[in-house]
Amino acid sequence: MPPAPARGPVSARGRLAPAAKAALGAAMARLVGPGMTVFIDAGSTTLACAERLEAAATVITHAPTIAAALVENPAVRLVTLGGQVDREIGAAVGAAVLAAIETIRPDLLLLGACGVDPDVGITAQSLEDAVVKRSLAARAGRVAVAADIGKLGTAAPFAVADLAAIDVMLIEAATPPALRQRLAAAGPRLIEVETRP
């Protein structure tokens, strides 16, 4: 199986497929309804979501870039979770953030993913990141993930969740039909997003 796209800081990852991430992020933002409590995970696509969020919602995050994108958004009640920030992940990891996650129950988790495959599921490049993601997914009412074509059919070293545990998956409309069918058969409701101008 192809490896998930290379690691790197959020600024570098954001330069990979920027149009697709912008479109997927905008579609992800539309999943957030007024009055919801939402956790936005670290990632370049989730950052694109945060930048386009319009709903009056409570947003929780452990990612400084996500918080910075939302701090002046008047519709958002922002809650940040602290701890030591891993620069490549772009978020706090470790015991402090895991303890904080145990106290929250978001309506919706907007999950970042490094690799996405129908058989392997959602995977992460870092063990610490995978542990945080699993903890978040276990406490959320619903889980949504967005993945550009470059992440589909790839796997990173650390398991996060089977696709059966994902409620909604946003993918590019240009995703090959055979892969789209395999993703849908694995469990999540698919939302196809037009990402080409």
mmCIF file of C-alpha atoms in Angstrom:
data_model
loop_
_atom_site.group_PDB
_atom_site.id
_atom_site.type_symbol
_atom_site.label_atom_id
_atom_site.label_comp_id
_atom_site.label_asym_id
_atom_site.label_seq_id
_atom_site.Cartn_x
_atom_site.Cartn_y
_atom_site.Cartn_z
ATOM 1 C CA MET A 1 0.000 0.000 0.000
ATOM 2 C CA PRO A 2 1.337 3.477 -0.802
ATOM 3 C CA PRO A 3 2.572 5.439 2.207
ATOM 4 C CA ALA A 4 0.606 8.480 3.342
ATOM 5 C CA PRO A 5 1.928 11.842 2.119
ATOM 6 C CA ALA A 6 5.114 12.999 3.823
ATOM 7 C CA ARG A 7 5.138 14.661 7.199
ATOM 8 C CA GLY A 8 5.935 18.307 7.716
ATOM 9 C CA PRO A 9 4.578 21.415 9.426
ATOM 10 C CA VAL A 10 1.034 22.588 8.665
ATOM 11 C CA SER A 11 2.396 25.418 6.494
ATOM 12 C CA ALA A 12 4.170 22.907 4.240
ATOM 13 C CA ARG A 13 1.254 20.454 4.156
ATOM 14 C CA GLY A 14 -1.081 23.274 3.186
ATOM 15 C CA ARG A 15 0.872 23.750 -0.030
ATOM 16 C CA LEU A 16 -0.071 20.233 -1.176
ATOM 17 C CA ALA A 17 -3.350 20.280 -3.150
ATOM 18 C CA PRO A 18 -4.368 23.737 -1.857
ATOM 19 C CA ALA A 19 -7.469 24.074 -4.064
ATOM 20 C CA ALA A 20 -8.759 20.664 -2.989
ATOM 21 C CA LYS A 21 -8.125 21.407 0.683
ATOM 22 C CA ALA A 22 -9.867 24.777 0.417
ATOM 23 C CA ALA A 23 -12.956 23.217 -1.179
ATOM 24 C CA LEU A 24 -13.019 20.275 1.235
ATOM 25 C CA GLY A 25 -12.505 22.646 4.184
ATOM 26 C CA ALA A 26 -15.408 24.834 3.074
ATOM 27 C CA ALA A 27 -17.664 21.775 2.767
ATOM 28 C CA MET A 28 -16.519 20.562 6.176
ATOM 29 C CA ALA A 29 -17.384 23.958 7.694
ATOM 30 C CA ARG A 30 -20.955 23.533 6.433
ATOM 31 C CA LEU A 31 -21.338 20.467 8.682
ATOM 32 C CA VAL A 32 -21.217 22.772 11.699
ATOM 33 C CA GLY A 33 -24.645 23.984 12.764
ATOM 34 C CA PRO A 34 -25.641 26.796 15.128
ATOM 35 C CA GLY A 35 -25.272 25.916 18.790
ATOM 36 C CA MET A 36 -23.070 22.891 18.208
ATOM 37 C CA THR A 37 -19.942 22.088 20.180
ATOM 38 C CA VAL A 38 -17.258 21.033 17.716
ATOM 39 C CA PHE A 39 -13.697 19.827 18.147
ATOM 40 C CA ILE A 40 -11.436 20.785 15.237
ATOM 41 C CA ASP A 41 -8.375 18.561 15.035
ATOM 42 C CA ALA A 42 -5.013 19.702 13.685
ATOM 43 C CA GLY A 43 -4.400 19.546 9.952
ATOM 44 C CA SER A 44 -4.191 21.594 6.797
ATOM 45 C CA THR A 45 -7.715 20.688 5.625
ATOM 46 C CA THR A 46 -9.203 21.303 9.072
ATOM 47 C CA LEU A 47 -7.397 24.659 9.091
ATOM 48 C CA ALA A 48 -9.113 25.485 5.791
ATOM 49 C CA CYS A 49 -12.380 24.554 7.515
ATOM 50 C CA ALA A 50 -11.689 26.842 10.487
ATOM 51 C CA GLU A 51 -10.905 29.738 8.150
ATOM 52 C CA ARG A 52 -14.332 29.354 6.528
ATOM 53 C CA LEU A 53 -16.481 28.655 9.588
ATOM 54 C CA GLU A 54 -19.607 30.834 9.792
ATOM 55 C CA ALA A 55 -21.931 29.013 12.208
ATOM 56 C CA ALA A 56 -22.397 30.312 15.746
ATOM 57 C CA ALA A 57 -20.773 27.386 17.533
ATOM 58 C CA THR A 58 -18.445 26.479 20.369
ATOM 59 C CA VAL A 59 -15.155 25.267 18.918
ATOM 60 C CA ILE A 60 -12.579 23.341 20.922
ATOM 61 C CA THR A 61 -9.083 22.740 19.575
ATOM 62 C CA HIS A 62 -5.593 21.774 20.672
ATOM 63 C CA ALA A 63 -4.007 23.276 17.543
ATOM 64 C CA PRO A 64 -2.571 26.826 17.741
ATOM 65 C CA THR A 65 -3.112 27.472 14.012
ATOM 66 C CA ILE A 66 -6.789 26.504 14.305
ATOM 67 C CA ALA A 67 -7.186 28.756 17.358
ATOM 68 C CA ALA A 68 -5.461 31.652 15.565
ATOM 69 C CA ALA A 69 -7.823 31.266 12.601
ATOM 70 C CA LEU A 70 -10.850 31.483 14.919
ATOM 71 C CA VAL A 71 -9.830 33.916 17.649
ATOM 72 C CA GLU A 72 -11.340 36.932 15.875
ATOM 73 C CA ASN A 73 -14.387 35.101 14.498
ATOM 74 C CA PRO A 74 -17.306 36.766 16.347
ATOM 75 C CA ALA A 75 -19.602 33.769 15.793
ATOM 76 C CA VAL A 76 -17.300 31.331 17.558
ATOM 77 C CA ARG A 77 -16.899 30.659 21.274
ATOM 78 C CA LEU A 78 -13.322 29.360 21.301
ATOM 79 C CA VAL A 79 -11.919 26.881 23.826
ATOM 80 C CA THR A 80 -8.280 25.773 23.620
ATOM 81 C CA LEU A 81 -6.649 22.745 25.196
ATOM 82 C CA GLY A 82 -3.026 23.133 26.239
ATOM 83 C CA GLY A 83 0.071 21.047 26.546
ATOM 84 C CA GLN A 84 3.374 20.670 24.742
ATOM 85 C CA VAL A 85 2.950 21.468 21.059
ATOM 86 C CA ASP A 86 4.525 19.132 18.524
ATOM 87 C CA ARG A 87 5.561 21.406 15.637
ATOM 88 C CA GLU A 88 5.110 18.772 12.919
ATOM 89 C CA ILE A 89 1.639 17.801 14.121
ATOM 90 C CA GLY A 90 0.799 21.432 14.827
ATOM 91 C CA ALA A 91 -1.016 20.592 18.057
ATOM 92 C CA ALA A 92 -0.595 19.793 21.722
ATOM 93 C CA VAL A 93 0.059 16.129 22.518
ATOM 94 C CA GLY A 94 0.781 14.156 25.661
ATOM 95 C CA ALA A 95 -0.719 13.657 29.097
ATOM 96 C CA ALA A 96 -2.040 17.194 29.627
ATOM 97 C CA VAL A 97 -4.126 17.277 26.476
ATOM 98 C CA LEU A 98 -5.343 13.694 26.957
ATOM 99 C CA ALA A 99 -6.539 14.582 30.467
ATOM 100 C CA ALA A 100 -8.390 17.606 29.084
ATOM 101 C CA ILE A 101 -10.003 15.536 26.323
ATOM 102 C CA GLU A 102 -11.500 13.239 28.982
ATOM 103 C CA THR A 103 -13.624 16.167 30.191
ATOM 104 C CA ILE A 104 -15.292 17.030 26.865
ATOM 105 C CA ARG A 105 -18.066 15.497 24.757
ATOM 106 C CA PRO A 106 -18.266 17.408 21.454
ATOM 107 C CA ASP A 107 -21.274 16.998 19.178
ATOM 108 C CA LEU A 108 -18.948 16.710 16.199
ATOM 109 C CA LEU A 109 -15.262 15.947 15.700
ATOM 110 C CA LEU A 110 -13.668 17.304 12.542
ATOM 111 C CA LEU A 111 -10.819 14.828 12.357
ATOM 112 C CA GLY A 112 -7.538 15.315 10.543
ATOM 113 C CA ALA A 113 -6.140 12.282 8.699
ATOM 114 C CA CYS A 114 -2.734 11.444 7.260
ATOM 115 C CA GLY A 115 -3.791 8.306 5.397
ATOM 116 C CA VAL A 116 -7.247 6.966 4.489
ATOM 117 C CA ASP A 117 -7.902 3.484 3.168
ATOM 118 C CA PRO A 118 -11.061 1.332 3.064
ATOM 119 C CA ASP A 119 -9.258 -1.653 4.617
ATOM 120 C CA VAL A 120 -6.739 0.024 6.933
ATOM 121 C CA GLY A 121 -8.925 2.965 7.991
ATOM 122 C CA ILE A 122 -7.694 6.349 9.222
ATOM 123 C CA THR A 123 -4.001 6.479 10.086
ATOM 124 C CA ALA A 124 -1.536 9.038 11.473
ATOM 125 C CA GLN A 125 2.188 9.644 11.042
ATOM 126 C CA SER A 126 2.850 10.045 14.782
ATOM 127 C CA LEU A 127 2.063 7.677 17.645
ATOM 128 C CA GLU A 128 1.214 10.596 19.947
ATOM 129 C CA ASP A 129 -1.095 12.137 17.354
ATOM 130 C CA ALA A 130 -2.867 8.809 16.816
ATOM 131 C CA VAL A 131 -3.483 8.434 20.566
ATOM 132 C CA VAL A 132 -5.032 11.925 20.747
ATOM 133 C CA LYS A 133 -7.184 11.294 17.671
ATOM 134 C CA ARG A 134 -8.470 7.980 19.051
ATOM 135 C CA SER A 135 -9.362 9.619 22.351
ATOM 136 C CA LEU A 136 -11.237 12.400 20.562
ATOM 137 C CA ALA A 137 -13.128 9.991 18.303
ATOM 138 C CA ALA A 138 -14.233 7.902 21.298
ATOM 139 C CA ARG A 139 -15.878 10.945 22.919
ATOM 140 C CA ALA A 140 -17.506 12.680 19.955
ATOM 141 C CA GLY A 141 -21.159 12.321 19.045
ATOM 142 C CA ARG A 142 -20.264 12.193 15.349
ATOM 143 C CA VAL A 143 -16.958 12.075 13.488
ATOM 144 C CA ALA A 144 -16.260 13.649 10.095
ATOM 145 C CA VAL A 145 -13.070 13.490 8.077
ATOM 146 C CA ALA A 146 -12.066 15.100 4.781
ATOM 147 C CA ALA A 147 -9.383 13.679 2.513
ATOM 148 C CA ASP A 148 -8.030 14.843 -0.813
ATOM 149 C CA ILE A 149 -7.246 12.232 -3.467
ATOM 150 C CA GLY A 150 -3.570 12.173 -2.485
ATOM 151 C CA LYS A 151 -4.449 10.671 0.913
ATOM 152 C CA LEU A 152 -6.917 8.061 -0.328
ATOM 153 C CA GLY A 153 -5.635 4.503 -0.599
ATOM 154 C CA THR A 154 -2.602 5.327 1.568
ATOM 155 C CA ALA A 155 -1.572 4.393 5.086
ATOM 156 C CA ALA A 156 0.584 5.996 7.756
ATOM 157 C CA PRO A 157 2.227 3.902 10.505
ATOM 158 C CA PHE A 158 -0.248 4.430 13.359
ATOM 159 C CA ALA A 159 -3.909 3.369 13.440
ATOM 160 C CA VAL A 160 -6.598 5.865 14.433
ATOM 161 C CA ALA A 161 -9.985 4.377 13.498
ATOM 162 C CA ASP A 162 -11.724 2.005 11.134
ATOM 163 C CA LEU A 163 -13.894 3.710 8.536
ATOM 164 C CA ALA A 164 -16.924 2.109 10.192
ATOM 165 C CA ALA A 165 -16.345 4.539 13.082
ATOM 166 C CA ILE A 166 -16.499 7.555 10.751
ATOM 167 C CA ASP A 167 -19.956 9.056 10.241
ATOM 168 C CA VAL A 168 -19.194 11.396 7.339
ATOM 169 C CA MET A 169 -16.306 11.425 4.875
ATOM 170 C CA LEU A 170 -15.757 14.298 2.466
ATOM 171 C CA ILE A 171 -13.901 13.334 -0.708
ATOM 172 C CA GLU A 172 -13.153 14.933 -4.036
ATOM 173 C CA ALA A 173 -15.754 14.413 -6.754
ATOM 174 C CA ALA A 174 -12.893 13.245 -8.993
ATOM 175 C CA THR A 175 -12.214 10.227 -6.752
ATOM 176 C CA PRO A 176 -12.120 7.088 -8.955
ATOM 177 C CA PRO A 177 -15.493 5.275 -8.868
ATOM 178 C CA ALA A 178 -14.038 1.941 -7.691
ATOM 179 C CA LEU A 179 -12.308 3.595 -4.737
ATOM 180 C CA ARG A 180 -15.437 5.638 -3.950
ATOM 181 C CA GLN A 181 -17.480 2.421 -3.798
ATOM 182 C CA ARG A 182 -14.959 0.755 -1.466
ATOM 183 C CA LEU A 183 -14.975 3.787 0.840
ATOM 184 C CA ALA A 184 -18.787 3.831 0.962
ATOM 185 C CA ALA A 185 -18.931 0.087 1.633
ATOM 186 C CA ALA A 186 -16.609 0.564 4.628
ATOM 187 C CA GLY A 187 -19.262 2.568 6.447
ATOM 188 C CA PRO A 188 -19.141 6.370 6.260
ATOM 189 C CA ARG A 189 -21.662 8.534 4.455
ATOM 190 C CA LEU A 190 -19.744 10.079 1.568
ATOM 191 C CA ILE A 191 -20.022 13.711 0.519
ATOM 192 C CA GLU A 192 -18.460 14.386 -2.841
ATOM 193 C CA VAL A 193 -16.977 17.853 -3.207
ATOM 194 C CA GLU A 194 -16.142 19.522 -6.508
ATOM 195 C CA THR A 195 -12.570 20.706 -6.053
ATOM 196 C CA ARG A 196 -11.635 21.715 -9.579
ATOM 197 C CA PRO A 197 -12.331 25.222 -10.908
#
